[in-house]
Amino acid sequence: MLILASASPRRLALLARIGVTPDAVDPADVDESVLKDEAPRDHARRLARDKAVAVAARHPGKIVLAADTVVHAGRRILPKAEDEATARACLHLLSGRRHRVLTAVAVIDAGGKLRERLSESLVTLKPLTAREIDAYVASDEWRGKAGGYALQSYAEAFCREFRGSHSGVVGLPLYETRNLLLASGLSL
Ligand SMILES: Cc1cn([C@H]2C[C@H](O)[C@@H](COP(=O)(O)OP(=O)(O)OP(=O)(O)O)O2)c(=O)[nH]c1=O
């Protein structure tokens, strides 16, 4: 029995690509604020773990999968864009700038044991013109996305350099996720 502790339709679709259909989807509602002096990797790991632990408490004896995606430039963690002003600010900051996208995955097995992996990708977007930013903001594609862009849609056309896990950037790194699920006793 697998529970997906996520409201992200992208995570559900990525799981389907490896033949996994969760028995239930039960999103966690955790506080996603960044702690003082918290490093990006620690932040992503902590949130994935918090989401998994919160949901596992409601589903004892089940396998629970949670993840968290964070975009950061240096030590600066970008917000998840929920309004146009935030999306615009993210795009200005990331324009022409190499940055990282982290996705932490946490799985709690039926016996309550927690396993974690972190996927890291490097992304460089082209220097964006004011027109490109305006058009992208008008597209709404950025909504609900960490860092204000979605690599799986139009924004890939702005991506000059990429190294890492495409599925990780979109929300669930398939290599790490498959290994975690196998180690946690799910037959795939
Ligand atoms: C950078 C980037 C992020 N994203 C998405 C992945 C995540 O869904 C989202 C970051 O927010 P998250 O907090 O990781 O996840 P979520 O709020 O969508 O869902 P839940 O917490 O319930 O699991 O940004 C993309 O889809 N494409 C991208 O290129």
XYZ file of N, CA and C and ligand atoms in Angstrom:
593
model
N 0.828 -1.214 0.000
C 0.000 0.000 0.000
C 0.859 1.259 0.000
N 0.732 2.073 -1.035
C 1.532 3.299 -1.133
C 0.647 4.536 -1.027
N 1.071 5.471 -0.176
C 0.377 6.755 -0.042
C 1.295 7.842 -0.597
N 0.796 8.651 -1.529
C 1.564 9.785 -2.037
C 1.198 11.018 -1.225
N 2.182 11.515 -0.477
C 1.922 12.667 0.394
C 2.205 13.950 -0.371
N 1.437 14.196 -1.433
C 1.696 15.370 -2.272
C 0.454 15.790 -3.039
N 0.284 17.110 -3.150
C -0.832 17.652 -3.923
C -0.420 17.914 -5.372
N 0.840 17.603 -5.691
C 1.348 17.954 -7.017
C 0.914 16.941 -8.080
N 0.157 17.390 -9.082
C -0.239 16.468 -10.154
C 0.974 15.967 -10.927
N 2.044 16.758 -10.919
C 3.264 16.352 -11.631
C 3.902 15.150 -10.948
N 3.850 15.109 -9.625
C 4.455 13.960 -8.921
C 3.674 12.679 -9.235
N 2.363 12.812 -9.301
C 1.526 11.659 -9.632
C 1.856 11.167 -11.051
N 1.989 12.103 -11.981
C 2.284 11.736 -13.373
C 3.678 11.118 -13.488
N 4.633 11.615 -12.732
C 5.988 11.052 -12.787
C 6.009 9.633 -12.228
N 5.254 9.401 -11.159
C 5.169 8.043 -10.607
C 4.575 7.092 -11.633
N 3.570 7.570 -12.355
C 2.925 6.729 -13.371
C 3.934 6.288 -14.427
N 4.928 7.141 -14.685
C 5.944 6.786 -15.689
C 6.765 5.583 -15.281
N 6.858 5.298 -13.975
C 7.571 4.074 -13.562
C 6.573 2.994 -13.117
N 5.346 3.147 -13.580
C 4.355 2.100 -13.359
C 3.790 2.066 -11.958
N 3.913 3.167 -11.226
C 3.427 3.187 -9.844
C 2.164 4.039 -9.735
N 1.095 3.436 -9.231
C -0.135 4.170 -8.938
C -0.357 4.097 -7.436
N -0.308 5.239 -6.744
C -0.520 5.170 -5.292
C -1.929 4.707 -4.970
N -2.081 4.040 -3.832
C -3.415 3.615 -3.401
C -4.212 4.808 -2.908
N -3.502 5.832 -2.439
C -4.179 7.062 -2.020
C -3.234 8.243 -2.170
N -3.836 9.418 -2.377
C -3.072 10.671 -2.405
C -3.552 11.474 -1.214
N -2.631 11.773 -0.311
C -3.007 12.492 0.912
C -1.959 13.586 1.164
N -2.185 14.782 0.619
C -1.174 15.836 0.733
C -0.928 16.245 2.184
N 0.326 16.562 2.463
C 0.680 17.053 3.798
C 0.503 18.560 3.809
N 0.162 19.081 4.958
C 0.039 20.524 5.049
C 1.065 21.001 6.074
N 2.298 21.204 5.610
C 3.352 21.597 6.554
C 3.767 23.044 6.293
N 4.341 23.649 7.303
C 4.832 25.016 7.185
C 6.103 24.980 6.325
N 6.075 25.696 5.177
C 7.220 25.615 4.261
C 8.184 26.786 4.422
N 8.078 27.538 5.532
C 8.999 28.677 5.647
C 10.431 28.217 5.924
N 11.346 29.062 5.451
C 12.772 28.756 5.591
C 13.226 29.193 6.983
N 13.953 28.304 7.672
C 14.450 28.659 9.002
C 15.646 29.608 8.873
N 15.902 30.340 9.904
C 17.037 31.272 9.895
C 18.331 30.481 9.661
N 19.141 30.957 8.692
C 20.434 30.334 8.355
C 20.319 28.904 7.832
N 19.139 28.501 7.425
C 18.982 27.125 6.923
C 19.551 27.034 5.499
N 20.447 26.084 5.274
C 21.028 25.902 3.937
C 19.989 25.239 3.028
N 20.055 25.533 1.703
C 19.052 24.986 0.777
C 18.876 23.470 0.862
N 19.985 22.728 0.915
C 19.845 21.256 0.982
C 19.139 20.822 2.260
N 19.501 21.459 3.359
C 18.867 21.112 4.645
C 17.379 21.433 4.603
N 17.057 22.556 3.968
C 15.649 22.976 3.872
C 14.832 21.946 3.076
N 15.341 21.568 1.896
C 14.611 20.603 1.055
C 14.443 19.274 1.792
N 15.514 18.815 2.428
C 15.453 17.533 3.153
C 14.457 17.609 4.300
N 14.501 18.706 5.033
C 13.616 18.832 6.201
C 12.146 18.822 5.764
N 11.841 19.564 4.688
C 10.427 19.616 4.278
C 9.936 18.274 3.741
N 10.764 17.586 2.966
C 10.336 16.269 2.457
C 10.074 15.331 3.644
N 10.970 15.370 4.615
C 10.842 14.523 5.802
C 9.589 14.907 6.598
N 9.389 16.211 6.817
C 8.209 16.670 7.573
C 6.909 16.230 6.901
N 6.871 16.339 5.564
C 5.660 15.937 4.836
C 5.428 14.434 5.019
N 6.505 13.638 4.874
C 6.356 12.179 4.992
C 5.919 11.799 6.409
N 6.541 12.412 7.406
C 6.228 12.061 8.804
C 4.779 12.452 9.133
N 4.353 13.622 8.700
C 2.988 14.084 9.000
C 1.954 13.129 8.407
N 2.203 12.684 7.183
C 1.212 11.827 6.517
C 1.293 10.382 7.029
N 2.506 9.917 7.343
C 2.656 8.550 7.868
C 1.894 8.377 9.184
N 1.784 9.453 9.947
C 1.064 9.381 11.226
C -0.417 9.051 10.999
N -0.926 9.424 9.808
C -2.338 9.143 9.488
C -2.515 7.782 8.825
N -1.389 7.155 8.404
C -1.486 5.879 7.667
C -0.495 4.858 8.209
N -0.645 4.431 9.446
C 0.302 3.464 9.997
C 0.303 2.166 9.183
N 1.510 1.601 9.011
C 1.621 0.325 8.290
C 1.637 0.460 6.778
N 1.611 1.713 6.263
C 1.634 1.925 4.810
C 2.989 2.531 4.407
N 3.314 2.449 3.119
C 4.512 3.128 2.612
C 4.096 4.551 2.210
N 4.833 5.540 2.684
C 4.472 6.938 2.403
C 5.625 7.622 1.663
N 5.290 8.296 0.562
C 6.292 8.989 -0.262
C 5.994 10.484 -0.271
N 7.026 11.294 0.013
C 6.877 12.753 -0.035
C 8.116 13.358 -0.679
N 7.989 14.575 -1.179
C 9.139 15.240 -1.810
C 9.031 16.742 -1.639
N 10.160 17.396 -1.802
C 10.145 18.861 -1.814
C 11.176 19.381 -2.805
N 10.747 20.330 -3.611
C 11.614 20.915 -4.640
C 11.964 22.351 -4.271
N 13.246 22.657 -4.336
C 13.739 23.983 -3.954
C 14.653 24.502 -5.063
N 14.459 25.754 -5.448
C 15.359 26.409 -6.396
C 16.215 27.384 -5.604
N 17.534 27.329 -5.810
C 18.362 28.300 -5.100
C 19.509 28.813 -5.965
N 19.853 30.069 -5.724
C 20.981 30.714 -6.393
C 21.933 31.107 -5.270
N 23.053 30.414 -5.203
C 23.926 30.576 -4.038
C 23.176 30.095 -2.799
N 23.221 30.883 -1.740
C 22.513 30.469 -0.515
C 21.065 30.937 -0.513
N 20.703 31.678 -1.545
C 19.369 32.266 -1.571
C 18.328 31.290 -2.112
N 17.332 30.994 -1.292
C 16.253 30.090 -1.697
C 15.131 30.912 -2.318
N 14.761 30.548 -3.539
C 13.679 31.307 -4.188
C 12.320 30.787 -3.722
N 11.334 31.675 -3.711
C 10.005 31.230 -3.268
C 9.301 30.397 -4.334
N 8.210 29.768 -3.921
C 7.312 29.120 -4.874
C 6.410 30.239 -5.371
N 6.351 30.448 -6.680
C 5.619 31.614 -7.201
C 4.108 31.362 -7.160
N 3.412 32.196 -6.398
C 1.956 32.072 -6.321
C 1.276 33.322 -6.870
N 2.064 34.374 -7.179
C 1.474 35.582 -7.782
C 2.467 36.158 -8.802
N 1.964 37.057 -9.648
C 2.773 37.565 -10.762
C 4.025 38.295 -10.296
N 3.890 39.071 -9.211
C 5.039 39.852 -8.741
C 6.179 38.917 -8.309
N 5.821 37.825 -7.654
C 6.847 36.863 -7.211
C 7.478 36.175 -8.420
N 6.648 35.791 -9.395
C 7.180 35.130 -10.595
C 8.161 36.066 -11.307
N 7.779 37.333 -11.434
C 8.611 38.324 -12.114
C 9.946 38.507 -11.375
N 9.872 38.604 -10.056
C 11.092 38.791 -9.253
C 12.018 37.578 -9.408
N 11.442 36.368 -9.412
C 12.253 35.147 -9.584
C 12.943 35.174 -10.946
N 12.186 35.528 -11.995
C 12.748 35.491 -13.351
C 13.871 36.524 -13.500
N 13.718 37.692 -12.886
C 14.779 38.705 -12.905
C 16.028 38.164 -12.238
N 15.823 37.494 -11.135
C 16.963 36.981 -10.382
C 17.673 35.838 -11.124
N 16.885 34.997 -11.791
C 17.473 33.812 -12.430
C 17.966 34.091 -13.850
N 17.552 35.203 -14.436
C 17.927 35.551 -15.801
C 19.453 35.494 -15.989
N 19.907 34.617 -16.888
C 21.340 34.517 -17.195
C 22.176 33.931 -16.076
N 21.536 33.448 -15.043
C 22.285 33.040 -13.845
C 22.205 31.532 -13.613
N 23.364 30.936 -13.440
C 23.392 29.506 -13.147
C 22.845 29.286 -11.733
N 21.942 28.338 -11.603
C 21.360 28.067 -10.283
C 21.123 26.565 -10.129
N 20.690 26.176 -8.965
C 20.461 24.756 -8.699
C 19.008 24.477 -8.354
N 18.564 23.298 -8.746
C 17.236 22.829 -8.348
C 17.434 21.522 -7.572
N 16.965 21.529 -6.341
C 17.086 20.344 -5.492
C 15.725 19.714 -5.307
N 15.657 18.400 -5.369
C 14.444 17.728 -4.904
C 14.832 16.658 -3.900
N 14.334 16.831 -2.687
C 14.532 15.823 -1.648
C 13.332 14.897 -1.677
N 13.605 13.598 -1.570
C 12.536 12.601 -1.538
C 12.660 11.847 -0.212
N 11.544 11.647 0.445
C 11.535 10.898 1.703
C 10.482 9.801 1.610
N 10.881 8.585 1.983
C 9.941 7.461 1.991
C 9.966 6.824 3.379
N 8.792 6.592 3.928
C 8.681 5.868 5.200
C 8.059 4.516 4.886
N 8.745 3.445 5.296
C 8.225 2.116 4.937
C 7.157 1.651 5.940
N 6.624 0.453 5.701
C 5.508 -0.034 6.526
C 5.902 -0.210 7.990
N 7.208 -0.382 8.240
C 7.681 -0.543 9.612
C 8.055 0.784 10.269
N 7.893 1.880 9.526
C 8.187 3.200 10.091
C 9.598 3.694 9.834
N 10.399 2.935 9.054
C 11.772 3.383 8.784
C 11.792 4.430 7.655
N 12.541 5.504 7.900
C 12.639 6.604 6.930
C 13.887 6.459 6.065
N 13.714 6.608 4.759
C 14.848 6.632 3.836
C 14.755 7.904 3.003
N 15.917 8.520 2.698
C 15.896 9.805 1.991
C 16.944 9.842 0.883
N 16.665 10.612 -0.161
C 17.652 10.886 -1.212
C 17.475 12.331 -1.636
N 18.571 12.891 -2.156
C 18.503 14.272 -2.654
C 18.989 14.298 -4.094
N 18.201 14.903 -4.969
C 18.619 15.061 -6.358
C 18.992 16.528 -6.578
N 20.097 16.738 -7.302
C 20.569 18.112 -7.532
C 20.755 18.335 -9.013
N 20.229 19.427 -9.526
C 20.433 19.752 -10.933
C 20.953 21.171 -11.062
N 21.714 21.377 -12.141
C 22.238 22.716 -12.443
C 21.502 23.244 -13.658
N 21.003 24.456 -13.571
C 20.255 25.044 -14.684
C 20.804 26.446 -14.955
N 21.004 26.761 -16.232
C 21.284 28.156 -16.587
C 20.260 28.602 -17.617
N 19.515 29.628 -17.260
C 18.575 30.212 -18.220
C 19.304 31.311 -18.987
N 18.897 31.563 -20.222
C 19.482 32.665 -20.989
C 19.196 33.994 -20.283
N 19.955 35.036 -20.577
C 19.567 36.352 -20.063
C 18.215 36.724 -20.685
N 17.219 36.944 -19.865
C 15.862 37.148 -20.376
C 15.615 38.631 -20.663
N 14.992 38.918 -21.794
C 14.636 40.305 -22.106
C 13.351 40.658 -21.342
N 13.076 41.948 -21.257
C 11.855 42.396 -20.579
C 10.632 41.791 -21.274
N 10.694 41.705 -22.595
C 9.577 41.122 -23.359
C 9.371 39.652 -23.044
N 10.469 38.934 -22.931
C 10.373 37.502 -22.616
C 9.779 37.308 -21.217
N 10.211 38.150 -20.290
C 9.672 38.032 -18.930
C 8.179 38.354 -18.931
N 7.795 39.436 -19.620
C 6.365 39.801 -19.688
C 5.539 38.652 -20.266
N 6.004 38.088 -21.369
C 5.238 37.022 -22.033
C 5.162 35.797 -21.123
N 6.264 35.481 -20.462
C 6.267 34.303 -19.602
C 5.340 34.500 -18.406
N 5.366 35.695 -17.841
C 4.485 35.969 -16.693
C 3.021 35.870 -17.139
N 2.731 36.340 -18.355
C 1.353 36.277 -18.865
C 0.901 34.828 -19.081
N 1.851 33.905 -19.230
C 1.488 32.512 -19.559
C 0.905 31.732 -18.380
N 1.199 32.172 -17.179
C 0.688 31.487 -15.981
C 1.372 30.150 -15.685
N 2.283 29.767 -16.547
C 2.972 28.477 -16.405
C 3.754 28.371 -15.088
N 4.154 29.514 -14.559
C 4.998 29.592 -13.360
C 4.224 29.309 -12.075
N 2.892 29.339 -12.148
C 2.092 29.298 -10.908
C 2.299 28.001 -10.112
N 2.632 28.159 -8.838
C 2.836 26.995 -7.971
C 4.189 26.323 -8.151
N 5.075 26.941 -8.978
C 6.376 26.330 -9.255
C 7.465 27.026 -8.435
N 8.345 26.226 -7.870
C 9.496 26.778 -7.157
C 10.349 27.559 -8.160
N 10.762 28.755 -7.798
C 11.621 29.565 -8.667
C 10.897 30.267 -9.796
N 9.583 30.062 -9.917
C 8.795 30.818 -10.893
C 8.925 30.380 -12.339
N 9.384 29.165 -12.581
C 9.366 28.670 -13.962
C 9.126 27.159 -13.963
N 8.709 26.656 -15.123
C 8.452 25.215 -15.262
C 9.288 24.704 -16.430
N 10.342 23.984 -16.108
C 11.245 23.492 -17.151
C 10.534 22.546 -18.129
N 9.483 21.880 -17.664
C 8.784 20.910 -18.512
C 7.902 21.567 -19.565
N 7.760 22.901 -19.508
C 6.925 23.576 -20.494
C 7.768 24.591 -21.271
N 7.231 25.779 -21.525
C 7.922 26.739 -22.390
C 9.336 27.067 -21.900
N 9.515 27.130 -20.588
C 10.793 27.595 -20.035
C 11.990 26.766 -20.480
N 11.764 25.558 -20.950
C 12.912 24.780 -21.429
C 13.549 25.470 -22.633
N 12.764 26.278 -23.349
C 13.304 27.015 -24.493
C 14.209 28.166 -24.039
N 14.195 28.502 -22.769
C 15.100 29.519 -22.209
C 16.332 28.880 -21.568
N 16.367 27.551 -21.555
C 17.402 26.847 -20.776
C 18.642 26.597 -21.624
N 19.728 27.300 -21.289
C 20.953 27.228 -22.085
C 21.816 26.046 -21.655
N 21.747 25.707 -20.390
C 22.594 24.644 -19.849
C 21.797 23.855 -18.821
N 21.924 22.534 -18.892
C 21.229 21.707 -17.902
C 22.091 20.511 -17.552
N 22.214 20.239 -16.279
C 22.911 19.024 -15.846
C 22.173 18.468 -14.652
N 21.787 17.223 -14.708
C 21.128 16.637 -13.546
C 19.951 15.778 -13.933
N 18.869 15.906 -13.172
C 17.703 15.044 -13.336
C 16.504 15.887 -13.756
N 16.041 15.686 -14.998
C 14.888 16.465 -15.461
C 13.670 16.160 -14.606
N 13.451 14.872 -14.315
C 12.296 14.525 -13.472
C 12.449 15.140 -12.079
N 13.683 15.247 -11.608
C 13.926 15.886 -10.310
C 13.494 17.334 -10.311
N 13.808 18.053 -11.387
C 13.410 19.464 -11.475
C 11.890 19.586 -11.494
N 11.238 18.639 -12.146
C 9.776 18.700 -12.268
C 9.083 18.233 -10.974
N 9.855 17.647 -10.045
C 9.272 17.365 -8.734
C 9.527 15.996 -8.132
N 9.982 15.031 -8.953
C 10.224 13.697 -8.386
C 11.296 12.979 -9.208
N 12.537 12.947 -8.722
C 13.613 12.307 -9.484
C 13.377 10.797 -9.576
N 13.192 10.309 -10.799
C 12.735 8.921 -10.953
C 13.778 7.904 -10.520
N 15.044 8.173 -10.763
C 16.090 7.216 -10.370
C 16.094 7.027 -8.847
N 16.178 8.147 -8.132
C 16.238 8.080 -6.662
C 14.936 7.522 -6.093
N 13.816 7.917 -6.682
C 12.509 7.492 -6.174
C 12.335 5.982 -6.329
N 12.699 5.466 -7.494
C 12.574 4.024 -7.728
C 13.409 3.257 -6.707
N 14.670 3.705 -6.505
C 15.538 3.015 -5.543
C 14.963 3.055 -4.139
N 14.418 4.205 -3.750
C 13.845 4.317 -2.406
C 12.636 3.407 -2.245
N 11.788 3.365 -3.268
C 10.581 2.528 -3.176
C 10.956 1.052 -3.119
N 11.945 0.655 -3.909
C 12.394 -0.743 -3.882
C 12.949 -1.088 -2.502
N 13.797 -0.193 -1.976
C 14.398 -0.446 -0.646
C 13.337 -0.484 0.438
N 12.213 0.195 0.194
C 11.152 0.256 1.204
C 10.148 -0.888 1.064
N 10.413 -1.783 0.105
C 9.600 -2.996 0.024
C 8.463 -2.945 -0.979
N 8.451 -1.908 -1.827
C 7.387 -1.869 -2.840
C 7.851 -2.697 -4.025
N 6.998 -3.583 -4.541
C 7.432 -4.331 -5.730
C 7.090 -3.518 -6.961
N 8.116 -3.330 -7.798
C 7.956 -2.505 -8.993
C 8.173 -3.349 -10.229
C 11.721 24.376 -10.946
C 10.441 23.649 -11.207
C 9.558 23.338 -10.188
N 8.390 22.686 -10.434
C 7.447 22.352 -9.356
C 7.695 21.014 -8.673
C 6.912 21.154 -7.377
O 5.593 20.655 -7.580
C 6.868 22.653 -7.137
C 7.595 23.021 -5.875
O 6.749 22.903 -4.788
P 6.802 21.759 -3.669
O 6.576 22.443 -2.350
O 8.013 20.899 -3.817
O 5.547 20.845 -4.008
P 4.015 21.197 -4.210
O 3.603 22.338 -3.323
O 3.743 21.329 -5.689
O 3.287 19.847 -3.715
P 3.370 19.083 -2.276
O 4.102 19.953 -1.282
O 1.959 18.804 -1.882
O 4.132 17.807 -2.584
O 7.492 23.260 -8.272
C 8.066 22.307 -11.727
O 6.999 21.706 -11.956
N 8.932 22.611 -12.745
C 10.109 23.257 -12.559
O 10.865 23.496 -13.524
